[in-house]
PDB file of C-alpha atoms in Angstrom:
ATOM      1  CA  UNK A   1       0.000   0.000   0.000  1.00 95.00           C
ATOM      2  CA  UNK A   2       1.248   3.496  -0.835  1.00 96.00           C
ATOM      3  CA  UNK A   3       0.292   6.250   1.590  1.00 95.00           C
ATOM      4  CA  UNK A   4       0.431  10.025   1.327  1.00 94.00           C
ATOM      5  CA  UNK A   5      -0.455  12.130   4.346  1.00 93.00           C
ATOM      6  CA  UNK A   6      -2.095   9.083   5.918  1.00 95.00           C
ATOM      7  CA  UNK A   7      -4.310   8.415   2.898  1.00 96.00           C
ATOM      8  CA  UNK A   8      -4.075   5.377   0.630  1.00 97.00           C
ATOM      9  CA  UNK A   9      -3.010   6.535  -2.829  1.00 98.00           C
ATOM     10  CA  UNK A  10      -1.974   3.229  -4.390  1.00 98.00           C
ATOM     11  CA  UNK A  11      -1.739  -0.513  -3.908  1.00 98.00           C
ATOM     12  CA  UNK A  12      -0.348  -3.684  -5.429  1.00 98.00           C
ATOM     13  CA  UNK A  13      -1.372  -7.297  -4.888  1.00 98.00           C
ATOM     14  CA  UNK A  14       1.089 -10.134  -5.416  1.00 98.00           C
ATOM     15  CA  UNK A  15       0.831 -13.892  -5.688  1.00 97.00           C
ATOM     16  CA  UNK A  16       3.587 -16.446  -6.228  1.00 96.00           C
ATOM     17  CA  UNK A  17       2.557 -19.117  -8.740  1.00 93.00           C
ATOM     18  CA  UNK A  18       4.914 -21.762 -10.126  1.00 90.00           C
ATOM     19  CA  UNK A  19       8.003 -19.847  -9.034  1.00 90.00           C
ATOM     20  CA  UNK A  20       6.938 -16.556 -10.620  1.00 95.00           C
ATOM     21  CA  UNK A  21       5.796 -13.407  -8.832  1.00 98.00           C
ATOM     22  CA  UNK A  22       2.461 -12.359 -10.331  1.00 98.00           C
ATOM     23  CA  UNK A  23       0.845  -8.952 -10.022  1.00 98.00           C
ATOM     24  CA  UNK A  24      -2.887  -9.314  -9.489  1.00 97.00           C
ATOM     25  CA  UNK A  25      -3.707  -5.623  -9.251  1.00 97.00           C
ATOM     26  CA  UNK A  26      -1.697  -2.422  -9.352  1.00 97.00           C
ATOM     27  CA  UNK A  27      -3.678   0.745  -8.859  1.00 96.00           C
ATOM     28  CA  UNK A  28      -3.004   4.403  -8.144  1.00 97.00           C
ATOM     29  CA  UNK A  29      -5.675   7.021  -7.485  1.00 97.00           C
ATOM     30  CA  UNK A  30      -6.188   9.032 -10.702  1.00 94.00           C
ATOM     31  CA  UNK A  31      -5.231  12.344  -9.099  1.00 96.00           C
ATOM     32  CA  UNK A  32      -1.990  10.759  -7.842  1.00 96.00           C
ATOM     33  CA  UNK A  33      -0.878   9.196 -11.123  1.00 94.00           C
ATOM     34  CA  UNK A  34       2.312  10.235 -12.943  1.00 93.00           C
ATOM     35  CA  UNK A  35       4.050  10.988  -9.655  1.00 96.00           C
ATOM     36  CA  UNK A  36       6.127   7.801  -9.405  1.00 96.00           C
ATOM     37  CA  UNK A  37       3.801   5.945  -7.029  1.00 97.00           C
ATOM     38  CA  UNK A  38       3.114   3.045  -9.401  1.00 97.00           C
ATOM     39  CA  UNK A  39       6.807   2.780 -10.201  1.00 97.00           C
ATOM     40  CA  UNK A  40       7.704   2.689  -6.509  1.00 98.00           C
ATOM     41  CA  UNK A  41       5.102  -0.016  -5.863  1.00 98.00           C
ATOM     42  CA  UNK A  42       6.601  -2.029  -8.719  1.00 98.00           C
ATOM     43  CA  UNK A  43      10.142  -1.515  -7.372  1.00 97.00           C
ATOM     44  CA  UNK A  44       8.988  -2.796  -3.963  1.00 97.00           C
ATOM     45  CA  UNK A  45       7.354  -5.816  -5.606  1.00 98.00           C
ATOM     46  CA  UNK A  46      10.543  -6.627  -7.511  1.00 97.00           C
ATOM     47  CA  UNK A  47      12.577  -6.365  -4.313  1.00 96.00           C
ATOM     48  CA  UNK A  48      10.107  -8.673  -2.567  1.00 96.00           C
ATOM     49  CA  UNK A  49      10.581 -11.149  -5.411  1.00 96.00           C
ATOM     50  CA  UNK A  50      14.366 -10.985  -5.170  1.00 94.00           C
ATOM     51  CA  UNK A  51      14.256 -11.466  -1.398  1.00 93.00           C
ATOM     52  CA  UNK A  52      12.230 -14.626  -1.958  1.00 94.00           C
ATOM     53  CA  UNK A  53      14.534 -16.040  -4.645  1.00 93.00           C
ATOM     54  CA  UNK A  54      12.220 -15.327  -7.584  1.00 95.00           C
ATOM     55  CA  UNK A  55      13.607 -14.249 -10.942  1.00 95.00           C
ATOM     56  CA  UNK A  56      10.491 -13.143 -12.848  1.00 96.00           C
ATOM     57  CA  UNK A  57       7.575 -10.833 -12.227  1.00 98.00           C
ATOM     58  CA  UNK A  58       4.512 -11.035 -14.476  1.00 98.00           C
ATOM     59  CA  UNK A  59       0.986  -9.784 -15.024  1.00 97.00           C
ATOM     60  CA  UNK A  60      -1.621  -9.562 -17.763  1.00 94.00           C
ATOM     61  CA  UNK A  61      -3.767  -6.868 -19.323  1.00 92.00           C
ATOM     62  CA  UNK A  62      -5.907  -6.225 -22.375  1.00 90.00           C
ATOM     63  CA  UNK A  63      -4.111  -6.469 -25.685  1.00 89.00           C
ATOM     64  CA  UNK A  64      -3.590  -3.552 -28.033  1.00 84.00           C
ATOM     65  CA  UNK A  65      -6.628  -4.606 -30.064  1.00 79.00           C
ATOM     66  CA  UNK A  66      -8.659  -2.773 -27.430  1.00 75.00           C
ATOM     67  CA  UNK A  67      -8.564   0.980 -28.089  1.00 79.00           C
ATOM     68  CA  UNK A  68      -9.182   2.180 -24.548  1.00 84.00           C
ATOM     69  CA  UNK A  69      -6.841   4.878 -23.200  1.00 88.00           C
ATOM     70  CA  UNK A  70      -6.523   3.564 -19.614  1.00 87.00           C
ATOM     71  CA  UNK A  71      -5.336   0.177 -20.925  1.00 88.00           C
ATOM     72  CA  UNK A  72      -3.028   1.831 -23.450  1.00 91.00           C
ATOM     73  CA  UNK A  73      -1.475   3.710 -20.516  1.00 92.00           C
ATOM     74  CA  UNK A  74      -1.257   0.479 -18.497  1.00 93.00           C
ATOM     75  CA  UNK A  75       0.587  -1.327 -21.289  1.00 94.00           C
ATOM     76  CA  UNK A  76       2.999   1.565 -21.773  1.00 95.00           C
ATOM     77  CA  UNK A  77       3.638   1.785 -18.016  1.00 96.00           C
ATOM     78  CA  UNK A  78       4.810  -1.832 -17.951  1.00 97.00           C
ATOM     79  CA  UNK A  79       6.711  -1.713 -21.258  1.00 97.00           C
ATOM     80  CA  UNK A  80       8.680   1.368 -20.128  1.00 97.00           C
ATOM     81  CA  UNK A  81       9.709  -0.588 -17.044  1.00 97.00           C
ATOM     82  CA  UNK A  82      11.133  -3.532 -18.954  1.00 97.00           C
ATOM     83  CA  UNK A  83       8.179  -5.900 -19.309  1.00 98.00           C
ATOM     84  CA  UNK A  84       7.787  -7.838 -22.549  1.00 98.00           C
ATOM     85  CA  UNK A  85       4.918  -9.850 -23.998  1.00 97.00           C
ATOM     86  CA  UNK A  86       5.317 -13.595 -23.630  1.00 96.00           C
ATOM     87  CA  UNK A  87       1.808 -14.742 -24.561  1.00 96.00           C
ATOM     88  CA  UNK A  88      -1.192 -13.417 -26.478  1.00 94.00           C
ATOM     89  CA  UNK A  89      -4.595 -15.024 -26.338  1.00 93.00           C
ATOM     90  CA  UNK A  90      -8.015 -14.248 -27.737  1.00 89.00           C
ATOM     91  CA  UNK A  91     -11.260 -14.528 -25.831  1.00 82.00           C
ATOM     92  CA  UNK A  92     -14.942 -14.850 -26.661  1.00 84.00           C
ATOM     93  CA  UNK A  93     -15.662 -11.671 -24.702  1.00 81.00           C
ATOM     94  CA  UNK A  94     -16.295  -8.806 -27.182  1.00 78.00           C
ATOM     95  CA  UNK A  95     -15.258  -6.167 -24.634  1.00 76.00           C
ATOM     96  CA  UNK A  96     -11.976  -8.018 -24.047  1.00 78.00           C
ATOM     97  CA  UNK A  97     -11.081  -9.700 -27.361  1.00 83.00           C
ATOM     98  CA  UNK A  98      -7.368 -10.051 -26.618  1.00 90.00           C
ATOM     99  CA  UNK A  99      -5.316 -10.530 -23.486  1.00 91.00           C
ATOM    100  CA  UNK A 100      -1.552 -10.238 -23.221  1.00 94.00           C
ATOM    101  CA  UNK A 101       0.655 -11.767 -20.573  1.00 96.00           C
ATOM    102  CA  UNK A 102       3.797  -9.788 -19.847  1.00 98.00           C
ATOM    103  CA  UNK A 103       6.854 -10.471 -17.735  1.00 98.00           C
ATOM    104  CA  UNK A 104      10.153  -9.036 -16.634  1.00 98.00           C
ATOM    105  CA  UNK A 105      13.313 -10.718 -15.451  1.00 97.00           C
ATOM    106  CA  UNK A 106      14.335  -9.399 -12.046  1.00 95.00           C
ATOM    107  CA  UNK A 107      17.903  -9.576 -10.779  1.00 72.00           C
ATOM    108  CA  UNK A 108      18.825 -12.593  -8.750  1.00 64.00           C
ATOM    109  CA  UNK A 109      19.646 -12.086  -5.084  1.00 49.00           C
ATOM    110  CA  UNK A 110      23.240 -10.976  -4.610  1.00 56.00           C
ATOM    111  CA  UNK A 111      23.743 -10.077  -8.279  1.00 55.00           C
ATOM    112  CA  UNK A 112      23.464  -6.269  -8.504  1.00 52.00           C
ATOM    113  CA  UNK A 113      21.856  -5.231 -11.757  1.00 47.00           C
ATOM    114  CA  UNK A 114      22.103  -8.797 -13.102  1.00 46.00           C
ATOM    115  CA  UNK A 115      24.005  -9.117 -16.384  1.00 42.00           C
ATOM    116  CA  UNK A 116      20.834 -10.192 -18.217  1.00 42.00           C
ATOM    117  CA  UNK A 117      19.287  -6.801 -17.430  1.00 42.00           C
ATOM    118  CA  UNK A 118      22.223  -4.971 -19.082  1.00 40.00           C
ATOM    119  CA  UNK A 119      22.572  -7.171 -22.150  1.00 40.00           C
TER     120      UNK A 119
END
């Protein structure tokens, strides 16, 4: 949870599944967006993953076939922070015709910056 002046301004939920740290939800109050809160929540999640010996963090969102600005911003948020698409799937739901799964390699414990991040 991210707090500002005692008020909740953002949150992230995490779940470890099959050795991967998965983001269930990441949200920041609209009036608090673009102030680094989401990035800081993500940094904390990555550190949590490293501390628990995990090497990947992942989530999913609507694919780019959905022209909806909030999801376009969501995709760009993750892509700018090093996430890449590893799976695309279509659905029967007309309001959500495509879903993308995205992931990022996080440095291993004790390996600052991890060579794979720099390559």
